[in-house]
Amino acid sequence: MPISESILSSSTRLTAIPSLSLATSQTQKSFMEVQVGNKCRHLRVKCNYGSLGGGTGASFMGSKENVKVVSNWVKGGDIDNASVELDVPFPQDYSELLQQAKKATALALKDNRQLMEIEFPTAGLESVPGDGEGGIEMTESMVLIRDFCDRFVDTVKAVRTRIFFPEANEVTFARNSVFGGASFKLDYLTKPSFFEDFGFVEKVKMKDRVKPEDELFLVAYPYFNVNEMLVVEELYIEAVKNTNRKLIIFNGELDRIRSGYYPPFFYPKLAALSKTLFPLMETVYYIHNFKGSKGGTLFRSYPGPWKVLRRVGNKYICIHQQETMPSLKEVALDILPSA
C-alpha cells in the first residue's frame, strides 16, 4: 500500500513523507499535528505499520551481559541453512532492496561483524545525492528504516533494539508518525540548544542513554550536523566495543567523510574517523549512483564483491568488480570512463 504525501507546515529538516510503496497488511488513516521545537508541522499519513513483509527477522537471545545474536529468515529457518548469494542483482524496487539489505546484514551478523553500514539513495533507486530535498530524504529514510526493522528484528525482541535519531525533536516526530505503536526503543544523539540557529547542539552522553538490556543499535542518518557522527563514535566505544552488541549506521552519508568533504584542518575529529572508526566497519549494503553519459552505479551486498554497474536498457551489467571498496573519485574518473 502506498504511503500518501504528507502535508506539512514547517521548514524543519523533516518535511514530508513522499509516496513510497511498502507492503502492509492493513489500512489505517490518521492525521496528526506534531510540535517540533517552536514550530508546528502537520502530517497526513495513510498507513498501518504492522509486520511489513511478515514473519520473523533477527532473533536475539541471552543475558544482559552476554548477548548471543541468532539471525533467522523472514519466514523462519536458520540462516545457516540459507545460501550465500555473491552475485546479488541490482534491486528492482525498495521492497527488494530491503530484502537484500536484510539478508546481507544477517550474513554479516553470522560472520560476527559488529559495526555495519547500510547506504542507499532514498529519492529513487537511480537518484544521486542532491536529487531530493534534505528533509524529505530523511523522512524517506525513516519510513525505510521502519520497514527494515520490521523485516529484520523479531517482534518479541524489538524492545531490545534502540534506534537513535539525530535529534530529540525527530524522536517525537517518529513516535507520532512512522514509528507509532512500535516496540522499538527510540532515542537521540543530540538535542537542540539555545544557539541551535547557529549550528550548535547539545551532545548527549551515550552512557546515560544506553540500557543494560539493549542488544542492537541502529543509528538513523547521522549527517546533518557534524557532531552526530562523533556521538556515534562515542556510542561504539562506550556501549558496543568489547561487548556482543551490534551497531548499524543507516544512510549516514559517510562518503562525505571518506571523500574529504570536511577539511581535516577545520574538522580534525571528524576526518579522523576514516582512520579510527571506519576501518572497523563493514559496509553490508551500498548503492551510489553516478550520472552523466558515462554514469553508472557502485553496488555491494555482503559478502559479495564491490561492483560497478552500468544500465543497458532495462538491465544492469557489471563492468568492474573488486574485493575492497573503491573511492568515489576512482569510480567516477577511472573506472566508468574507461569502460
GROMACS .gro file of C-alpha atoms in nm:
model
  339
    1MET     CA    1   0.000   0.000   0.000
    2PRO     CA    2   0.147   0.337  -0.091
    3ILE     CA    3   0.204   0.598   0.174
    4SER     CA    4   0.029   0.919   0.078
    5GLU     CA    5   0.204   1.251   0.051
    6SER     CA    6   0.226   1.444   0.377
    7ILE     CA    7   0.107   1.799   0.422
    8LEU     CA    8   0.350   1.986   0.644
    9SER     CA    9   0.363   2.344   0.755
   10SER     CA   10   0.716   2.383   0.895
   11SER     CA   11   1.059   2.440   0.747
   12THR     CA   12   1.229   2.191   0.974
   13ARG     CA   13   1.456   1.935   0.818
   14LEU     CA   14   1.197   1.658   0.840
   15THR     CA   15   0.943   1.794   0.598
   16ALA     CA   16   0.743   1.523   0.424
   17ILE     CA   17   0.676   1.160   0.367
   18PRO     CA   18   0.658   1.118  -0.010
   19SER     CA   19   0.474   0.841  -0.194
   20LEU     CA   20   0.656   0.517  -0.127
   21SER     CA   21   0.536   0.164  -0.194
   22LEU     CA   22   0.555  -0.058   0.111
   23ALA     CA   23   0.371  -0.382   0.175
   24THR     CA   24   0.135  -0.355   0.468
   25SER     CA   25  -0.133  -0.588   0.590
   26GLN     CA   26  -0.399  -0.333   0.680
   27THR     CA   27  -0.501   0.021   0.601
   28GLN     CA   28  -0.538   0.294   0.858
   29LYS     CA   29  -0.578   0.667   0.803
   30SER     CA   30  -0.453   0.914   1.057
   31PHE     CA   31  -0.394   1.285   1.085
   32MET     CA   32  -0.159   1.429   1.340
   33GLU     CA   33  -0.007   1.758   1.438
   34VAL     CA   34   0.343   1.735   1.579
   35GLN     CA   35   0.511   2.010   1.774
   36VAL     CA   36   0.881   2.035   1.681
   37GLY     CA   37   1.059   2.295   1.888
   38ASN     CA   38   0.864   2.619   1.844
   39LYS     CA   39   0.728   2.508   1.509
   40CYS     CA   40   0.421   2.306   1.428
   41ARG     CA   41   0.411   2.053   1.146
   42HIS     CA   42   0.106   1.882   1.002
   43LEU     CA   43   0.145   1.526   0.882
   44ARG     CA   44  -0.108   1.313   0.699
   45VAL     CA   45  -0.008   0.951   0.681
   46LYS     CA   46  -0.210   0.670   0.529
   47CYS     CA   47  -0.064   0.352   0.668
   48ASN     CA   48  -0.062   0.097   0.941
   49TYR     CA   49   0.277  -0.041   1.031
   50GLY     CA   50   0.244  -0.398   1.134
   51SER     CA   51   0.470  -0.680   1.025
   52LEU     CA   52   0.591  -0.543   0.693
   53GLY     CA   53   0.677  -0.843   0.483
   54GLY     CA   54   0.554  -1.073   0.758
   55GLY     CA   55   0.739  -1.338   0.951
   56THR     CA   56   1.043  -1.318   1.164
   57GLY     CA   57   1.354  -1.106   1.138
   58ALA     CA   58   1.655  -1.138   1.367
   59SER     CA   59   1.602  -1.310   1.698
   60PHE     CA   60   1.811  -1.207   1.998
   61MET     CA   61   1.877  -1.429   2.297
   62GLY     CA   62   2.099  -1.415   2.600
   63SER     CA   63   2.168  -1.236   2.926
   64LYS     CA   64   2.219  -0.863   2.966
   65GLU     CA   65   2.593  -0.906   2.990
   66ASN     CA   66   2.648  -1.169   2.725
   67VAL     CA   67   2.419  -1.136   2.427
   68LYS     CA   68   2.405  -1.405   2.164
   69VAL     CA   69   2.264  -1.298   1.829
   70VAL     CA   70   2.085  -1.559   1.622
   71SER     CA   71   1.966  -1.445   1.279
   72ASN     CA   72   1.656  -1.603   1.126
   73TRP     CA   73   1.487  -1.554   0.791
   74VAL     CA   74   1.162  -1.369   0.747
   75LYS     CA   75   0.960  -1.689   0.707
   76GLY     CA   76   1.157  -1.883   0.965
   77GLY     CA   77   1.454  -2.111   0.939
   78ASP     CA   78   1.813  -2.068   1.048
   79ILE     CA   79   2.046  -1.850   0.845
   80ASP     CA   80   2.295  -2.138   0.840
   81ASN     CA   81   2.061  -2.319   0.603
   82ALA     CA   82   2.043  -2.027   0.362
   83SER     CA   83   2.267  -2.000   0.059
   84VAL     CA   84   2.518  -1.716   0.040
   85GLU     CA   85   2.444  -1.530  -0.280
   86LEU     CA   86   2.752  -1.348  -0.409
   87ASP     CA   87   2.603  -1.226  -0.737
   88VAL     CA   88   2.314  -1.022  -0.599
   89PRO     CA   89   2.128  -0.833  -0.875
   90PHE     CA   90   2.052  -0.462  -0.856
   91PRO     CA   91   1.709  -0.430  -0.688
   92GLN     CA   92   1.402  -0.352  -0.894
   93ASP     CA   93   1.226  -0.164  -0.615
   94TYR     CA   94   1.263  -0.071  -0.250
   95SER     CA   95   1.089  -0.384  -0.129
   96GLU     CA   96   1.353  -0.599  -0.300
   97LEU     CA   97   1.625  -0.364  -0.177
   98LEU     CA   98   1.519  -0.405   0.185
   99GLN     CA   99   1.506  -0.783   0.148
  100GLN     CA  100   1.861  -0.777   0.008
  101ALA     CA  101   1.979  -0.548   0.287
  102LYS     CA  102   1.817  -0.771   0.548
  103LYS     CA  103   1.987  -1.080   0.411
  104ALA     CA  104   2.324  -0.905   0.380
  105THR     CA  105   2.301  -0.781   0.739
  106ALA     CA  106   2.203  -1.124   0.870
  107LEU     CA  107   2.503  -1.281   0.691
  108ALA     CA  108   2.730  -1.015   0.839
  109LEU     CA  109   2.599  -1.094   1.188
  110LYS     CA  110   2.667  -1.460   1.125
  111ASP     CA  111   3.027  -1.362   1.048
  112ASN     CA  112   3.044  -1.170   1.377
  113ARG     CA  113   3.051  -0.825   1.222
  114GLN     CA  114   2.982  -0.576   1.497
  115LEU     CA  115   2.981  -0.233   1.327
  116MET     CA  116   2.789  -0.215   0.998
  117GLU     CA  117   2.683   0.039   0.738
  118ILE     CA  118   2.378   0.041   0.510
  119GLU     CA  119   2.371   0.317   0.249
  120PHE     CA  120   2.142   0.374  -0.049
  121PRO     CA  121   1.955   0.664  -0.214
  122THR     CA  122   1.601   0.736  -0.097
  123ALA     CA  123   1.481   0.974  -0.371
  124GLY     CA  124   1.473   0.686  -0.621
  125LEU     CA  125   1.693   0.385  -0.687
  126GLU     CA  126   1.873   0.574  -0.963
  127SER     CA  127   1.896   0.907  -0.780
  128VAL     CA  128   2.214   1.078  -0.665
  129PRO     CA  129   2.282   1.295  -0.357
  130GLY     CA  130   2.106   1.625  -0.403
  131ASP     CA  131   1.820   1.495  -0.618
  132GLY     CA  132   1.586   1.508  -0.321
  133GLU     CA  133   1.536   1.781  -0.063
  134GLY     CA  134   1.730   1.702   0.254
  135GLY     CA  135   1.433   1.691   0.490
  136ILE     CA  136   1.231   1.475   0.256
  137GLU     CA  137   1.520   1.231   0.213
  138MET     CA  138   1.549   1.198   0.591
  139THR     CA  139   1.179   1.123   0.625
  140GLU     CA  140   1.205   0.870   0.344
  141SER     CA  141   1.489   0.708   0.536
  142MET     CA  142   1.273   0.698   0.847
  143VAL     CA  143   1.000   0.511   0.659
  144LEU     CA  144   1.251   0.266   0.512
  145ILE     CA  145   1.418   0.213   0.850
  146ARG     CA  146   1.083   0.116   1.000
  147ASP     CA  147   1.027  -0.131   0.716
  148PHE     CA  148   1.378  -0.272   0.753
  149CYS     CA  149   1.341  -0.316   1.129
  150ASP     CA  150   1.003  -0.486   1.091
  151ARG     CA  151   1.157  -0.730   0.844
  152PHE     CA  152   1.480  -0.786   1.036
  153VAL     CA  153   1.407  -0.769   1.410
  154ASP     CA  154   1.196  -1.031   1.581
  155THR     CA  155   0.880  -0.873   1.721
  156VAL     CA  156   0.933  -1.011   2.069
  157LYS     CA  157   1.290  -0.878   2.081
  158ALA     CA  158   1.211  -0.534   1.940
  159VAL     CA  159   1.224  -0.389   2.292
  160ARG     CA  160   1.597  -0.468   2.297
  161THR     CA  161   1.658  -0.269   1.980
  162ARG     CA  162   1.739   0.100   2.028
  163ILE     CA  163   1.708   0.332   1.728
  164PHE     CA  164   1.895   0.661   1.752
  165PHE     CA  165   1.774   0.960   1.553
  166PRO     CA  166   1.992   1.270   1.512
  167GLU     CA  167   1.785   1.497   1.739
  168ALA     CA  168   1.532   1.471   2.020
  169ASN     CA  169   1.272   1.651   1.806
  170GLU     CA  170   1.283   1.375   1.548
  171VAL     CA  171   1.212   1.112   1.812
  172THR     CA  172   0.888   1.296   1.891
  173PHE     CA  173   0.804   1.311   1.522
  174ALA     CA  174   0.884   0.940   1.473
  175ARG     CA  175   0.672   0.830   1.768
  176ASN     CA  176   0.374   1.026   1.638
  177SER     CA  177   0.406   0.908   1.280
  178VAL     CA  178   0.619   0.636   1.124
  179PHE     CA  179   0.707   0.450   1.446
  180GLY     CA  180   0.369   0.493   1.611
  181GLY     CA  181   0.279   0.176   1.800
  182ALA     CA  182   0.622   0.017   1.754
  183SER     CA  183   0.805  -0.160   2.036
  184PHE     CA  184   1.149  -0.036   1.934
  185LYS     CA  185   1.324   0.197   2.176
  186LEU     CA  186   1.359   0.540   2.013
  187ASP     CA  187   1.639   0.767   2.123
  188TYR     CA  188   1.852   1.059   2.003
  189LEU     CA  189   2.214   1.162   1.956
  190THR     CA  190   2.183   1.536   2.017
  191LYS     CA  191   1.925   1.783   2.142
  192PRO     CA  192   1.869   2.146   2.048
  193SER     CA  193   2.047   2.419   2.238
  194PHE     CA  194   1.981   2.790   2.278
  195PHE     CA  195   2.218   2.851   1.986
  196GLU     CA  196   2.061   2.594   1.753
  197ASP     CA  197   2.010   2.853   1.476
  198PHE     CA  198   2.388   2.898   1.466
  199GLY     CA  199   2.451   2.527   1.421
  200PHE     CA  200   2.517   2.440   1.785
  201VAL     CA  201   2.352   2.143   1.953
  202GLU     CA  202   2.396   1.977   2.288
  203LYS     CA  203   2.569   1.640   2.274
  204VAL     CA  204   2.412   1.355   2.466
  205LYS     CA  205   2.624   1.126   2.683
  206MET     CA  206   2.575   0.780   2.538
  207LYS     CA  207   2.641   0.603   2.864
  208ASP     CA  208   2.336   0.780   3.004
  209ARG     CA  209   2.114   0.671   2.716
  210VAL     CA  210   2.204   0.305   2.676
  211LYS     CA  211   2.031   0.044   2.891
  212PRO     CA  212   2.177  -0.291   3.005
  213GLU     CA  213   1.916  -0.489   2.810
  214ASP     CA  214   1.998  -0.320   2.478
  215GLU     CA  215   2.139  -0.560   2.220
  216LEU     CA  216   2.115  -0.388   1.882
  217PHE     CA  217   2.163  -0.022   1.797
  218LEU     CA  218   2.055   0.136   1.470
  219VAL     CA  219   2.162   0.495   1.401
  220ALA     CA  220   1.944   0.683   1.153
  221TYR     CA  221   2.100   0.927   0.902
  222PRO     CA  222   2.360   1.095   1.129
  223TYR     CA  223   2.486   1.352   0.877
  224PHE     CA  224   2.300   1.680   0.919
  225ASN     CA  225   2.528   1.807   1.197
  226VAL     CA  226   2.898   1.720   1.222
  227ASN     CA  227   2.860   1.634   1.590
  228GLU     CA  228   2.627   1.345   1.514
  229MET     CA  229   2.892   1.106   1.381
  230LEU     CA  230   3.121   1.197   1.670
  231VAL     CA  231   2.846   1.085   1.906
  232VAL     CA  232   2.811   0.765   1.703
  233GLU     CA  233   3.181   0.701   1.762
  234GLU     CA  234   3.123   0.757   2.134
  235LEU     CA  235   2.831   0.513   2.123
  236TYR     CA  236   3.051   0.248   1.964
  237ILE     CA  237   3.336   0.297   2.213
  238GLU     CA  238   3.122   0.315   2.527
  239ALA     CA  239   2.843   0.070   2.451
  240VAL     CA  240   2.945  -0.165   2.168
  241LYS     CA  241   3.320  -0.222   2.169
  242ASN     CA  242   3.425  -0.529   2.371
  243THR     CA  243   3.062  -0.644   2.402
  244ASN     CA  244   2.835  -0.864   2.194
  245ARG     CA  245   2.615  -0.573   2.092
  246LYS     CA  246   2.580  -0.470   1.729
  247LEU     CA  247   2.557  -0.126   1.570
  248ILE     CA  248   2.416  -0.040   1.225
  249ILE     CA  249   2.458   0.304   1.068
  250PHE     CA  250   2.168   0.356   0.828
  251ASN     CA  251   2.209   0.613   0.547
  252GLY     CA  252   2.476   0.813   0.728
  253GLU     CA  253   2.626   0.959   0.408
  254LEU     CA  254   2.967   0.854   0.533
  255ASP     CA  255   3.111   0.919   0.187
  256ARG     CA  256   3.124   1.285   0.284
  257ILE     CA  257   3.386   1.197   0.543
  258ARG     CA  258   3.564   0.941   0.325
  259SER     CA  259   3.600   1.187   0.035
  260GLY     CA  260   3.736   1.473   0.244
  261TYR     CA  261   3.423   1.686   0.215
  262TYR     CA  262   3.503   1.812   0.565
  263PRO     CA  263   3.854   1.965   0.559
  264PRO     CA  264   4.071   1.799   0.826
  265PHE     CA  265   4.209   2.138   0.928
  266PHE     CA  266   3.863   2.256   1.037
  267TYR     CA  267   3.717   1.916   1.134
  268PRO     CA  268   4.009   1.709   1.266
  269LYS     CA  269   3.796   1.478   1.483
  270LEU     CA  270   3.551   1.407   1.202
  271ALA     CA  271   3.827   1.345   0.948
  272ALA     CA  272   3.999   1.111   1.193
  273LEU     CA  273   3.704   0.873   1.175
  274SER     CA  274   3.837   0.747   0.840
  275LYS     CA  275   4.137   0.608   1.028
  276THR     CA  276   3.980   0.513   1.359
  277LEU     CA  277   3.614   0.406   1.326
  278PHE     CA  278   3.568   0.328   0.956
  279PRO     CA  279   3.834   0.053   0.935
  280LEU     CA  280   3.630  -0.138   1.195
  281MET     CA  281   3.310  -0.108   0.992
  282GLU     CA  282   3.166  -0.346   0.734
  283THR     CA  283   2.958  -0.189   0.459
  284VAL     CA  284   2.697  -0.462   0.427
  285TYR     CA  285   2.472  -0.295   0.169
  286TYR     CA  286   2.555   0.000  -0.053
  287ILE     CA  287   2.428   0.184  -0.361
  288HIS     CA  288   2.583   0.503  -0.502
  289ASN     CA  289   2.484   0.635  -0.844
  290PHE     CA  290   2.686   0.843  -1.089
  291LYS     CA  291   2.508   1.047  -1.353
  292GLY     CA  292   2.624   1.151  -1.700
  293SER     CA  293   2.692   0.986  -2.034
  294LYS     CA  294   2.949   0.764  -1.861
  295GLY     CA  295   2.741   0.716  -1.549
  296GLY     CA  296   2.683   0.402  -1.350
  297THR     CA  297   2.636   0.257  -1.002
  298LEU     CA  298   2.867   0.136  -0.727
  299PHE     CA  299   2.689  -0.157  -0.563
  300ARG     CA  300   2.764  -0.405  -0.289
  301SER     CA  301   2.566  -0.665  -0.095
  302TYR     CA  302   2.761  -0.852   0.173
  303PRO     CA  303   2.952  -1.080   0.141
  304GLY     CA  304   2.980  -1.020  -0.231
  305PRO     CA  305   3.238  -0.804  -0.407
  306TRP     CA  306   3.212  -0.435  -0.485
  307LYS     CA  307   3.068  -0.398  -0.836
  308VAL     CA  308   3.046  -0.107  -1.076
  309LEU     CA  309   2.729  -0.144  -1.281
  310ARG     CA  310   2.601   0.027  -1.592
  311ARG     CA  311   2.241   0.022  -1.703
  312VAL     CA  312   2.181  -0.106  -2.055
  313GLY     CA  313   1.813  -0.096  -2.142
  314ASN     CA  314   1.626  -0.250  -1.851
  315LYS     CA  315   1.924  -0.445  -1.719
  316TYR     CA  316   2.237  -0.369  -1.521
  317ILE     CA  317   2.566  -0.516  -1.638
  318CYS     CA  318   2.880  -0.540  -1.428
  319ILE     CA  319   3.173  -0.357  -1.588
  320HIS     CA  320   3.415  -0.388  -1.294
  321GLN     CA  321   3.439  -0.561  -0.959
  322GLN     CA  322   3.688  -0.583  -0.673
  323GLU     CA  323   3.703  -0.708  -0.315
  324THR     CA  324   3.764  -0.372  -0.147
  325MET     CA  325   3.564  -0.053  -0.169
  326PRO     CA  326   3.694   0.184  -0.437
  327SER     CA  327   3.680   0.556  -0.373
  328LEU     CA  328   3.404   0.751  -0.545
  329LYS     CA  329   3.674   0.952  -0.721
  330GLU     CA  330   3.828   0.635  -0.860
  331VAL     CA  331   3.492   0.513  -0.989
  332ALA     CA  332   3.399   0.847  -1.145
  333LEU     CA  333   3.734   0.932  -1.302
  334ASP     CA  334   3.892   0.596  -1.379
  335ILE     CA  335   3.655   0.300  -1.385
  336LEU     CA  336   3.343   0.446  -1.553
  337PRO     CA  337   3.519   0.649  -1.826
  338SER     CA  338   3.735   0.355  -1.932
  339ALA     CA  339   3.450   0.102  -1.951
   0.00000   0.00000   0.00000
